[in-house]
Structure formats: C-alpha cells, structure tokens
Short mmCIF file of C-alpha atoms in Angstrom, two decimals:
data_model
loop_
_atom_site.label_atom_id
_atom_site.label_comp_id
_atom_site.label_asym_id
_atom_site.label_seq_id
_atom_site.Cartn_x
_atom_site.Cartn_y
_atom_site.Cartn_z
CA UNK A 263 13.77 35.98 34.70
CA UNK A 264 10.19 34.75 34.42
CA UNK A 265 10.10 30.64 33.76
CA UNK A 266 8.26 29.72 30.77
CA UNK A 267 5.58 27.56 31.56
CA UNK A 268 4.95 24.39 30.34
CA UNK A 269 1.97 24.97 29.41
CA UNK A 270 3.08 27.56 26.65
CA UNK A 271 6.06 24.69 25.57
CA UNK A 272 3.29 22.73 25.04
CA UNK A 273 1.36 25.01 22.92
CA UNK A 274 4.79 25.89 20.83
CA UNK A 275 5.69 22.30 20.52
CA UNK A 276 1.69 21.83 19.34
CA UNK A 277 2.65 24.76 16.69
CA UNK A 278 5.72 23.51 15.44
CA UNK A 279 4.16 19.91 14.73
CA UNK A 280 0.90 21.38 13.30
CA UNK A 281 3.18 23.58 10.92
CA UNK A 282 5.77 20.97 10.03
CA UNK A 283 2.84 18.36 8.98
CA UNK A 284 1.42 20.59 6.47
CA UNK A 285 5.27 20.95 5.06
CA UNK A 286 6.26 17.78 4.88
CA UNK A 287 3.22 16.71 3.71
CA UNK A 288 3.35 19.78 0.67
CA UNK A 289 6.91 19.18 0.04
CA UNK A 290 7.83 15.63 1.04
CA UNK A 291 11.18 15.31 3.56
CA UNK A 292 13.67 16.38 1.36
CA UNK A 293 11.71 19.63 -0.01
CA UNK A 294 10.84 20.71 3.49
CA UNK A 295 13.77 23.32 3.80
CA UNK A 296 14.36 25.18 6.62
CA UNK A 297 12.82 27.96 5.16
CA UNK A 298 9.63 26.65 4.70
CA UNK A 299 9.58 25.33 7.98
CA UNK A 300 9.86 28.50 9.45
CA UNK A 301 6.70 29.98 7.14
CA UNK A 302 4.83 26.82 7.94
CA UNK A 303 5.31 27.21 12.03
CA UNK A 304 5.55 31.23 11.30
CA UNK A 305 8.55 30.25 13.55
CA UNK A 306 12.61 31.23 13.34
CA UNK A 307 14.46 28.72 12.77
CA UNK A 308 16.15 29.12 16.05
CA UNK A 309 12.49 28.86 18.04
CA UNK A 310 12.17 25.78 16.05
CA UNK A 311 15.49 23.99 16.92
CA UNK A 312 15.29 24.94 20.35
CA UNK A 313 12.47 22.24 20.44
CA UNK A 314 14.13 19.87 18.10
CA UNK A 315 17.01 18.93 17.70
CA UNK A 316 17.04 18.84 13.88
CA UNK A 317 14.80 18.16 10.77
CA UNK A 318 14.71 14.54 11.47
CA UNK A 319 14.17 14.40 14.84
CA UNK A 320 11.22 16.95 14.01
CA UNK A 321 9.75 14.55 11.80
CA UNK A 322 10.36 11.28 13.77
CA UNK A 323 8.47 13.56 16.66
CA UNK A 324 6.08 14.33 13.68
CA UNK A 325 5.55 10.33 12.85
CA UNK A 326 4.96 9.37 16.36
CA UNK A 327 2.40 12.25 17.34
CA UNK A 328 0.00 10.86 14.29
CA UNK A 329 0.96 7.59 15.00
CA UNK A 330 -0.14 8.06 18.83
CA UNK A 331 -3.13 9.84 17.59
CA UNK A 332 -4.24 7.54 14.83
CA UNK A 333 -3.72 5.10 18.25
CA UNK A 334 -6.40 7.29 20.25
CA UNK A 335 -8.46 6.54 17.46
CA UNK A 336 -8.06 2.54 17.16
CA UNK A 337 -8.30 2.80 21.13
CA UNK A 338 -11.80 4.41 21.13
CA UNK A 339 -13.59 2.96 17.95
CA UNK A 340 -11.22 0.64 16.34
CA UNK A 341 -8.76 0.78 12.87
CA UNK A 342 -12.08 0.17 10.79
CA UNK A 343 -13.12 3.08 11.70
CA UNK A 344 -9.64 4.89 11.24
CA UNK A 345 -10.35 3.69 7.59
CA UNK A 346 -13.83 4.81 7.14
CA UNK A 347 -13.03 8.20 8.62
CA UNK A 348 -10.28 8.12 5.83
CA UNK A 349 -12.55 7.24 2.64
CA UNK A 350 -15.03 9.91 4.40
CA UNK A 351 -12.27 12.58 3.76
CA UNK A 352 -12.23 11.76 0.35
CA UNK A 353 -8.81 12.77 -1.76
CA UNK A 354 -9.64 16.34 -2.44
CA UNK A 355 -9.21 17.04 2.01
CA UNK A 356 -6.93 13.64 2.83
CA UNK A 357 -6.72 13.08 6.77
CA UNK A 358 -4.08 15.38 7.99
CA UNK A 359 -1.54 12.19 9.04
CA UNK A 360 -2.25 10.82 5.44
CA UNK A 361 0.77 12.97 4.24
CA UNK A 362 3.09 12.20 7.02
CA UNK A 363 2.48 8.37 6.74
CA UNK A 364 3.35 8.69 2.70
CA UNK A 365 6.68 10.30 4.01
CA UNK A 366 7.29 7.58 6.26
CA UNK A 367 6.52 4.96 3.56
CA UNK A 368 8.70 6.55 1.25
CA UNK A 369 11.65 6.80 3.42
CA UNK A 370 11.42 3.59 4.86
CA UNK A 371 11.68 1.93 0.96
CA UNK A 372 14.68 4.18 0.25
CA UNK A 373 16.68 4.88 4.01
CA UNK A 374 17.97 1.96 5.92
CA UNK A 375 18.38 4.66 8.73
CA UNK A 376 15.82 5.24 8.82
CA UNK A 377 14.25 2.19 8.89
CA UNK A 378 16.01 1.54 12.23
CA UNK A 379 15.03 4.39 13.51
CA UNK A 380 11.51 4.24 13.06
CA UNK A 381 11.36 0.53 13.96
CA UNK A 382 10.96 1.32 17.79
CA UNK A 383 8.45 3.69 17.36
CA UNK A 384 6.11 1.64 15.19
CA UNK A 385 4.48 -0.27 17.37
CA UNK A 386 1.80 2.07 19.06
CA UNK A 387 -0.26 1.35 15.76
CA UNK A 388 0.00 -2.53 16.53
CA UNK A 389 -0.24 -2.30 20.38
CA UNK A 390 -3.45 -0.22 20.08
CA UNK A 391 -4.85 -2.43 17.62
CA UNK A 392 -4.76 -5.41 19.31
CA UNK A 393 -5.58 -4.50 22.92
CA UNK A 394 -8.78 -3.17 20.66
CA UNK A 395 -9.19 -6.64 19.45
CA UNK A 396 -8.52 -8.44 22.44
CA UNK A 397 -11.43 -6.05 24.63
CA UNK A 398 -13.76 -6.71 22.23
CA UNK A 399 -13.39 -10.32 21.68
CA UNK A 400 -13.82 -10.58 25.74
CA UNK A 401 -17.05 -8.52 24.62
CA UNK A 402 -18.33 -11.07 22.35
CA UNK A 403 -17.99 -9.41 19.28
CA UNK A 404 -15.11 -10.58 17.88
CA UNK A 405 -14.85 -13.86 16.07
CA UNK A 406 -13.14 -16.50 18.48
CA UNK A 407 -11.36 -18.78 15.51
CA UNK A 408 -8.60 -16.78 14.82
CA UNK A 409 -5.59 -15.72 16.43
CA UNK A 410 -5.70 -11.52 17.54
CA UNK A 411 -2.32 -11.05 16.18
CA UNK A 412 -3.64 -12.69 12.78
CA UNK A 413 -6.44 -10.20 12.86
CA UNK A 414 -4.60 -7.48 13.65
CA UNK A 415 -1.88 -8.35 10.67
CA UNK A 416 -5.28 -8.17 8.53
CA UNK A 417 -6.41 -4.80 9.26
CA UNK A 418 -3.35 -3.15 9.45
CA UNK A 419 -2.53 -4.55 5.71
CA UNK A 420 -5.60 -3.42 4.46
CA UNK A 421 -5.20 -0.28 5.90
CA UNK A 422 -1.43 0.16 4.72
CA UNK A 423 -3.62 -1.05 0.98
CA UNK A 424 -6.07 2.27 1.88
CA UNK A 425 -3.44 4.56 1.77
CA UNK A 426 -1.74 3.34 -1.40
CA UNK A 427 -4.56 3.31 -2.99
CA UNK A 428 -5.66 6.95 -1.98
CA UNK A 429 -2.20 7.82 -2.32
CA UNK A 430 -2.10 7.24 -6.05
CA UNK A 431 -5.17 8.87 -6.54
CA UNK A 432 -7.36 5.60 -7.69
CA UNK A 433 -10.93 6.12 -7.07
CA UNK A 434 -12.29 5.34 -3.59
CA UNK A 435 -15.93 5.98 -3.96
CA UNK A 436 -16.62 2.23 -4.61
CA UNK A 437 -14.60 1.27 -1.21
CA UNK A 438 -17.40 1.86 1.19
CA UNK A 439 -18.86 -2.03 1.19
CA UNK A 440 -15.37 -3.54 0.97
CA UNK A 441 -14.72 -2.14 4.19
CA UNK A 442 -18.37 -3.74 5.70
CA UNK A 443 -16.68 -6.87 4.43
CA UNK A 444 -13.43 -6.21 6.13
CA UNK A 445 -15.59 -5.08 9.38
CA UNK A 446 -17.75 -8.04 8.74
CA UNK A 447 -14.44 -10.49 8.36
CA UNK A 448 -13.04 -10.04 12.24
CA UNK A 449 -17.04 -9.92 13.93
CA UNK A 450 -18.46 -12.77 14.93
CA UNK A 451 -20.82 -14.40 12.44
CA UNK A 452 -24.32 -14.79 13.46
CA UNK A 453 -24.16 -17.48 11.33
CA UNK A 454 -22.00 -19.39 13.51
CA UNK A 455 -23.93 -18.27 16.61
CA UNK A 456 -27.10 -19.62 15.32
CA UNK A 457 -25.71 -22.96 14.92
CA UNK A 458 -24.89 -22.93 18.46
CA UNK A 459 -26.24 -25.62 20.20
CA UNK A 460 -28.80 -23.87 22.72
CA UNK B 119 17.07 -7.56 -48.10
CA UNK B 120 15.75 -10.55 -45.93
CA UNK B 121 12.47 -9.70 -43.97
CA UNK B 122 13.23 -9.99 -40.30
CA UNK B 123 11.21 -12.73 -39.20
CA UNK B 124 8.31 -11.82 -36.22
CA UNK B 125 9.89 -14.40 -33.93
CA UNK B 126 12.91 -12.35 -34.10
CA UNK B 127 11.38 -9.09 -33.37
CA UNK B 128 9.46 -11.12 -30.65
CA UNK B 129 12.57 -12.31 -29.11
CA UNK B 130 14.11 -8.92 -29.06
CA UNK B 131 10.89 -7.05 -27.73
CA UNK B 132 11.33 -9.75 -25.03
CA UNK B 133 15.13 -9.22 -24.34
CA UNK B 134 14.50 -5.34 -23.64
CA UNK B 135 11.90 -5.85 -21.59
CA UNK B 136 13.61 -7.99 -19.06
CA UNK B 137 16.82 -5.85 -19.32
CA UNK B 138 14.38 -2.68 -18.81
CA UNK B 139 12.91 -4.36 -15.48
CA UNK B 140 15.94 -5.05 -13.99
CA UNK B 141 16.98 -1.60 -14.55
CA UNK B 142 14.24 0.40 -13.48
CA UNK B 143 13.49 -1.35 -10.95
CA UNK B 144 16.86 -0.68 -9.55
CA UNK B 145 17.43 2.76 -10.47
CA UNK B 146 13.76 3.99 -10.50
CA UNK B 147 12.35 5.74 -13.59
CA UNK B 148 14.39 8.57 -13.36
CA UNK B 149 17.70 6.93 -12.49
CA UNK B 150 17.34 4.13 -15.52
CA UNK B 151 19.08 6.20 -17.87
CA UNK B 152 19.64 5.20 -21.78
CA UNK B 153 23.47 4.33 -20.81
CA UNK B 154 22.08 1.70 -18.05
CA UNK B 155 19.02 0.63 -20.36
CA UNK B 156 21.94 0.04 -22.69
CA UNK B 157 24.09 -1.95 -20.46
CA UNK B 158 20.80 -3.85 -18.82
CA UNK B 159 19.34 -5.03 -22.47
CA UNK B 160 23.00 -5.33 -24.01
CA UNK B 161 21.69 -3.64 -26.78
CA UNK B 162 22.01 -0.18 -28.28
CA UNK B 163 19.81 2.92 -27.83
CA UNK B 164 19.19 2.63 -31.57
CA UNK B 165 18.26 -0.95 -31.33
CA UNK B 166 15.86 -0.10 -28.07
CA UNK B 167 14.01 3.12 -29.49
CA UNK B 168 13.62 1.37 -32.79
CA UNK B 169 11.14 -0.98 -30.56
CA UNK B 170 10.26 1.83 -28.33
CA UNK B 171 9.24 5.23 -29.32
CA UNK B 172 11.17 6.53 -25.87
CA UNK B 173 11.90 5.93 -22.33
CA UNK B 174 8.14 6.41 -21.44
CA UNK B 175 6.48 4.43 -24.27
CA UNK B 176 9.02 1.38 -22.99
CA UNK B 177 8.29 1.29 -19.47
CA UNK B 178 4.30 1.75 -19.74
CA UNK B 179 4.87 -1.17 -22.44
CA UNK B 180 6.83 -3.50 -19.36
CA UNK B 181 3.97 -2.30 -16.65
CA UNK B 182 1.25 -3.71 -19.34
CA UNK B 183 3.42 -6.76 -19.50
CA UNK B 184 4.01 -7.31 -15.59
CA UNK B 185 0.03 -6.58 -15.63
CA UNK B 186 -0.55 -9.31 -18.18
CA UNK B 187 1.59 -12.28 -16.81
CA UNK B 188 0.00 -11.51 -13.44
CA UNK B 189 -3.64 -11.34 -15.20
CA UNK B 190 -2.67 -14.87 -16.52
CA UNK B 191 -1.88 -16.59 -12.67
CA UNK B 192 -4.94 -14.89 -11.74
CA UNK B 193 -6.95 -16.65 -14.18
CA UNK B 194 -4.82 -19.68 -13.69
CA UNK B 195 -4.92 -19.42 -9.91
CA UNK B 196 -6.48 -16.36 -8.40
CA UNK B 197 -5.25 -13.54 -6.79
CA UNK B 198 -5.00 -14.94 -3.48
CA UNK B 199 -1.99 -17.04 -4.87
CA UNK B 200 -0.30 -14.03 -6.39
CA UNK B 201 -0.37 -13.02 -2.94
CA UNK B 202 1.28 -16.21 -1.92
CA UNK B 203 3.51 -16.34 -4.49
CA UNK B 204 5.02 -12.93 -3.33
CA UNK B 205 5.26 -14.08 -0.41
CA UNK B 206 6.79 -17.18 -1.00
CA UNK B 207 9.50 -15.00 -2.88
CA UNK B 208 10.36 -12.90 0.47
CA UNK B 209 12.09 -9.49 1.05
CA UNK B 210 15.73 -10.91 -0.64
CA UNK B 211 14.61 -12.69 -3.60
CA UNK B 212 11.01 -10.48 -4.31
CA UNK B 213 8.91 -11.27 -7.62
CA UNK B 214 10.68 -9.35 -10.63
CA UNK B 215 7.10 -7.54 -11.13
CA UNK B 216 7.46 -6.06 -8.00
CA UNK B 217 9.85 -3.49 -8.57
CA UNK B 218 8.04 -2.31 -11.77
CA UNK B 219 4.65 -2.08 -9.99
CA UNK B 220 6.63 0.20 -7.33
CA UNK B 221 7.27 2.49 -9.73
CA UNK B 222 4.13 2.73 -11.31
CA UNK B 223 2.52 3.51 -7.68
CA UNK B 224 5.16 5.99 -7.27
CA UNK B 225 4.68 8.10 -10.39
CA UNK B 226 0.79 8.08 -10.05
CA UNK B 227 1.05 9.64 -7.01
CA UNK B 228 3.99 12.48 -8.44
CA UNK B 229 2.61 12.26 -12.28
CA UNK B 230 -0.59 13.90 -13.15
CA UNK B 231 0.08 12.89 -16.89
CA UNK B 232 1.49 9.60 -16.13
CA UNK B 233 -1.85 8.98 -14.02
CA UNK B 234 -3.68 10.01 -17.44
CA UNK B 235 -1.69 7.56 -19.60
CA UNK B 236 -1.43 4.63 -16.91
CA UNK B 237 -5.38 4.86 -16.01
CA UNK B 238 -6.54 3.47 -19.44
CA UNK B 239 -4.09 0.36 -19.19
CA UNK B 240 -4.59 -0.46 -15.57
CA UNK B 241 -7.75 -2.45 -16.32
CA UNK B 242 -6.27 -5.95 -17.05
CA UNK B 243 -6.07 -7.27 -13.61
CA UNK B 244 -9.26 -6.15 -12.15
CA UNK B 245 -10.82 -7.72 -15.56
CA UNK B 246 -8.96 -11.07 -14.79
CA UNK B 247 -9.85 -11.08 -11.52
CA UNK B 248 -13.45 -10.45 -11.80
CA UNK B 249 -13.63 -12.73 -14.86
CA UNK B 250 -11.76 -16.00 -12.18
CA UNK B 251 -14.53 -14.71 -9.06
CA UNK B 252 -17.48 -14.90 -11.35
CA UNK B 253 -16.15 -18.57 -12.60
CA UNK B 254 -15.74 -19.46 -9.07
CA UNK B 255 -19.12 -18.47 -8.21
CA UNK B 256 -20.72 -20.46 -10.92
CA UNK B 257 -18.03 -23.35 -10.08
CA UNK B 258 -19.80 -22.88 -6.12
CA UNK B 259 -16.68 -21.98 -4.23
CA UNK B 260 -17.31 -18.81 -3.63
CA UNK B 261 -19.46 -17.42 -1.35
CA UNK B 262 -22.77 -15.58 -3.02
CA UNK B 263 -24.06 -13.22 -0.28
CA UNK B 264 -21.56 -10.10 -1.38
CA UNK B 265 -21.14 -8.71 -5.36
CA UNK B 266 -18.19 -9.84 -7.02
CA UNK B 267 -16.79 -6.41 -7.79
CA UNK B 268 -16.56 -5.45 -3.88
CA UNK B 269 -14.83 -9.19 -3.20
CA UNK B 270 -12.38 -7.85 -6.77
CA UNK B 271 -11.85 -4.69 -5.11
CA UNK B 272 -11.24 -6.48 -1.67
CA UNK B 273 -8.44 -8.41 -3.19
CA UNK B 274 -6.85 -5.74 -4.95
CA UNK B 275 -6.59 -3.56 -1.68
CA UNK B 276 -5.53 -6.13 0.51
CA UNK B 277 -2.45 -7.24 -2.63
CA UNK B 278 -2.05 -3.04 -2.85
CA UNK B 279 -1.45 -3.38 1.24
CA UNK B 280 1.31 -6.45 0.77
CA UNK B 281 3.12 -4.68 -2.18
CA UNK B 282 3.68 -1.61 0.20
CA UNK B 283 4.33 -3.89 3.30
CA UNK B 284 7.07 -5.86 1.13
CA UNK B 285 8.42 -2.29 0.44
CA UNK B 286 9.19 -0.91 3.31
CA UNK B 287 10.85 -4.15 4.15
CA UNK B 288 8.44 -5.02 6.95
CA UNK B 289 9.01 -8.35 8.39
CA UNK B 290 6.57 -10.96 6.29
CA UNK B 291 6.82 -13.82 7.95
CA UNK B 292 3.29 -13.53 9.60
CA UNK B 293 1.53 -12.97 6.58
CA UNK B 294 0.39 -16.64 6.05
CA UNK B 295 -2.60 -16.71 8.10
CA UNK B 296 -3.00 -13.47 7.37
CA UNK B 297 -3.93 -14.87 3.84
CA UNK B 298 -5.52 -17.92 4.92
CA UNK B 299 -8.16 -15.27 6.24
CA UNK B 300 -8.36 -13.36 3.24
CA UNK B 301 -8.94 -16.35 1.07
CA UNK B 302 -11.46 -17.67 3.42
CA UNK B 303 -13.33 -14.79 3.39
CA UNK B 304 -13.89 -14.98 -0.37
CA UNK B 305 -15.12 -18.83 -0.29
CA UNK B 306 -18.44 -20.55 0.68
CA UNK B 307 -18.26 -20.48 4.59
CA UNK B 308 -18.60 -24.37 5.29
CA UNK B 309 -21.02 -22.92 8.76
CA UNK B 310 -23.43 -21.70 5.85
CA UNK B 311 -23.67 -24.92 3.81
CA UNK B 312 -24.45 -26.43 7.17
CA UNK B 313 -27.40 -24.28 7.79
CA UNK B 314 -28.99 -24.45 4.32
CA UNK B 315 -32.37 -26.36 4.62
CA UNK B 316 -31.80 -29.96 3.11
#
C-alpha cells in the first residue's frame, strides 16, 4: 500500500481550511452543518474528519491558521498595515479571515468554552505585534516614551474597533487618515527629534 | 376623567425603559420576550405597547436613549472619559449601556432593515463629539494640525474597539495607558508649544 505523502496531507488539510472559511464565514458556527462542509471542501464528511477531529476542532484549526497568517503579515509590514489592507478590501470583498474573526468574536461573548479554549491560541496576534514594535523601535522609528506592550494594546484595540465597525456595515471610506493618525501615534515625532539637542 | 399628568407618563416611559435594558441586554433581542419585558418593567404588555408601538419601536427608543445620556458625558466630559468610565466599571459590574449597544452592533450586522431604521438615529454621538472637539480646539487643548472629524472618527473606533474587547471578556486591566495614549494624541503636544517661535 502506497504511503500518502505529506505533501498531498498538506494540500488536503490546505482544502479543507480554504473550504471551511468560506462556510463558517457564510453561515456562522452553528449554520455550518456537516453538509455544507462537505460542498464547501467538495469533501465527504469522512475525508474531512479524518483530518479533524470534529467541527470545533476544525474551526479552532481554522482560527489559528488566520491568526498565524494575519501574524505573517504584522511580522513583515506591521498591524497598520493589516488594517489598511482591510479598508482597501472594502465591505463588498472583506479580507477572507474577516469572517472567521466575527465567528470568534461572537463565540467568545456567548461560550465560556470556548473562551478557554481559544485563550492559548490567542497570542500569536500579540507576540507578532510586539516583536514588530520592539525591531522597529531598535530601528529608530518607533517613539521611545511609551511602553511596547502599551502600544501594542493600542493597535490591537483599534484594530478589534476596524472590524466592528466593518462588521456592521458603517461606512469606511472616511477611515483612510484616521489610520495615518494611528500610524502617526506609535512613530517617532520629528517634532521631538528636532528639539533634540544637536 | 382626570388628564394623566406628563410627569406621570414621563415616569412610566422611564420605568420601561430601564426594565427593557435589563432585559434585553440579558436575553438579547430575540430572547426578551413580552412575558420577560413584563416581568423586567413590572408592568403589563398593555401598559408597555400603549407607550410603545411594539417590541422594535421600544428598543430603537432605549438605543436613542443610551445614545443620548452618553452624548450628554461627552459634552460634559469627552469621549475619552466614556472610555474611562467603562473601564472603571470592569467586566462584572459593566455600564448598563453596554449591553444595549451590543445588541445594536449585533443586529446591524444580521439586520438589513434594522441597519435602515438604526442609521438615521445613530448620529447623536458623533454630533456630540464633534460639537466637545471643536470647543476644545477653540478652548486650545486640542491639537490643530489634523480635522476634527478624523480625531471624531478616531475616538469612535478606538470606543467601537473597547466595547468589543469588554465583550469577549478580554482581560482590561491594561487598558489605562492604553487611554492615556489615546487622549494624548487628541491634545496640544506640549513638544509643539515648545517649538512655536516666541
């Protein structure tokens, strides 16, 4: 009997995800039925399961693949831009992990389980955030007054604002320079530089 | 037949409107049937839907009111201390608006026609909050290099951000400085008054 490489688990497990985002995202947790898993991955049910071990463990596998993407993101060019790239998407094609991280908010309001559950996987967001912070304030570009952690506190909560906002479907059109001040808020003010003493 | 006086139908306006916020913020719109509305207001259905047309007339009429006593702290004290105040109240004890706005977020996202009705009422607290910046820029406290409606709109995302936080019963114990920050960054930087030419 051949062994199936991991390579094509991989790929499956990429399917499966990709499928079940779209899903949850459409139908929220509760309407995702095994059913329209299986339409959504083009998948059985029993090809689906053999990867994870059940609906939530799919979408707990779900949350942490955004959340390590969004991560990648923050990483290269910083949760600013994680915002930006969201107001560039506009509400008509929301970022793909927009619907997953609804979900997530939802469930953590209304499933103390939950909550548990997800609390120690949440922190890829914050690690990648401040490591961000913390490279760039050994860069120089980071304002040198405040504490990382505060900074990174700040972004995340007006990022966690972001997606309420979008989520309720409040225009975002007018959002562009509030983010320049948010950008503007953890940089280093030339300002203060100028007053330097040479 | 004796006229029933205003104050009376004031008072009574008043008593189902706290009953009504109790209830739906526990139950959620849905769950706050007429039975519980009952039992919150300790009044009858007749004696509620003679003040209220129905269940949805009743609770857009309490998310106005929420929206108007926290128009009047902003005007008082700016939406900074809102923030504060919420805060202040923590996850156990958390401001009796706070369940009502929840709701509202929740049905604009799952309501198109709710969306419709809420959008033209939603205005209050961006007004009042514009209407304190623009004082405080005349007053000099605030600082003048960035349009009031983007500092408005920076507010409003960043209290949108610790509504959902509170929520999803993040910790909040960090969110102090976190506030400090946003505050500061709608005042006069002292580093600027220092540079102006004499």
């Amino acid at each position: 009997m051949p062994r199936v490489s991991q390579d094509h688990l991989d790929a499956r497990r990429r399917q499966i995800l990709d499928g079940a985002r779209i899903c949850f995202a459409r139908h929220g947790y509760e309407g995702a039925t095994v059913r329209r898993l299986e339409e959504a991955t083009r998948l059985s049910r029993g090809a689906i399961f053999h990867h994870f071990r059940d609906k939530e463990s799919l979408f707990l596998a779900l949350a942490e693949d955004d959340a390590a993407r969004m991560a990648d993101v923050v990483a290269e060019q910083g949760l600013v831009q994680v915002m930006r790239d969201l107001l560039a998407n506009g509400s008509e094609h929301p970022a793909d992990w927009l619907g997953t991280r609804l979900e997530v908010s939802r469930r953590l309001r209304t499933d103390p389980e939950f909550r548990a559950r997800w609390a120690e996987r949440s922190e890829q967001l914050t690690t990648a955030t401040r490591r961000r912070l913390r490279r760039q304030r050994e860069a120089g570009n980071l304002r040198d007054d405040v504490d990382v952690h505060v900074l990174a506190a700040f972004l995340e909560l007006v990022l966690e604002g972001l997606v309420s906002h979008l989520a309720m479907g409040l225009p975002a059109d007018n959002l562009g320079p509030v983010l320049d001040l948010v950008e503007e808020t953890v940089r280093r003010h030339r300002a203060r530089e100028e007053i330097t003493p040479a």
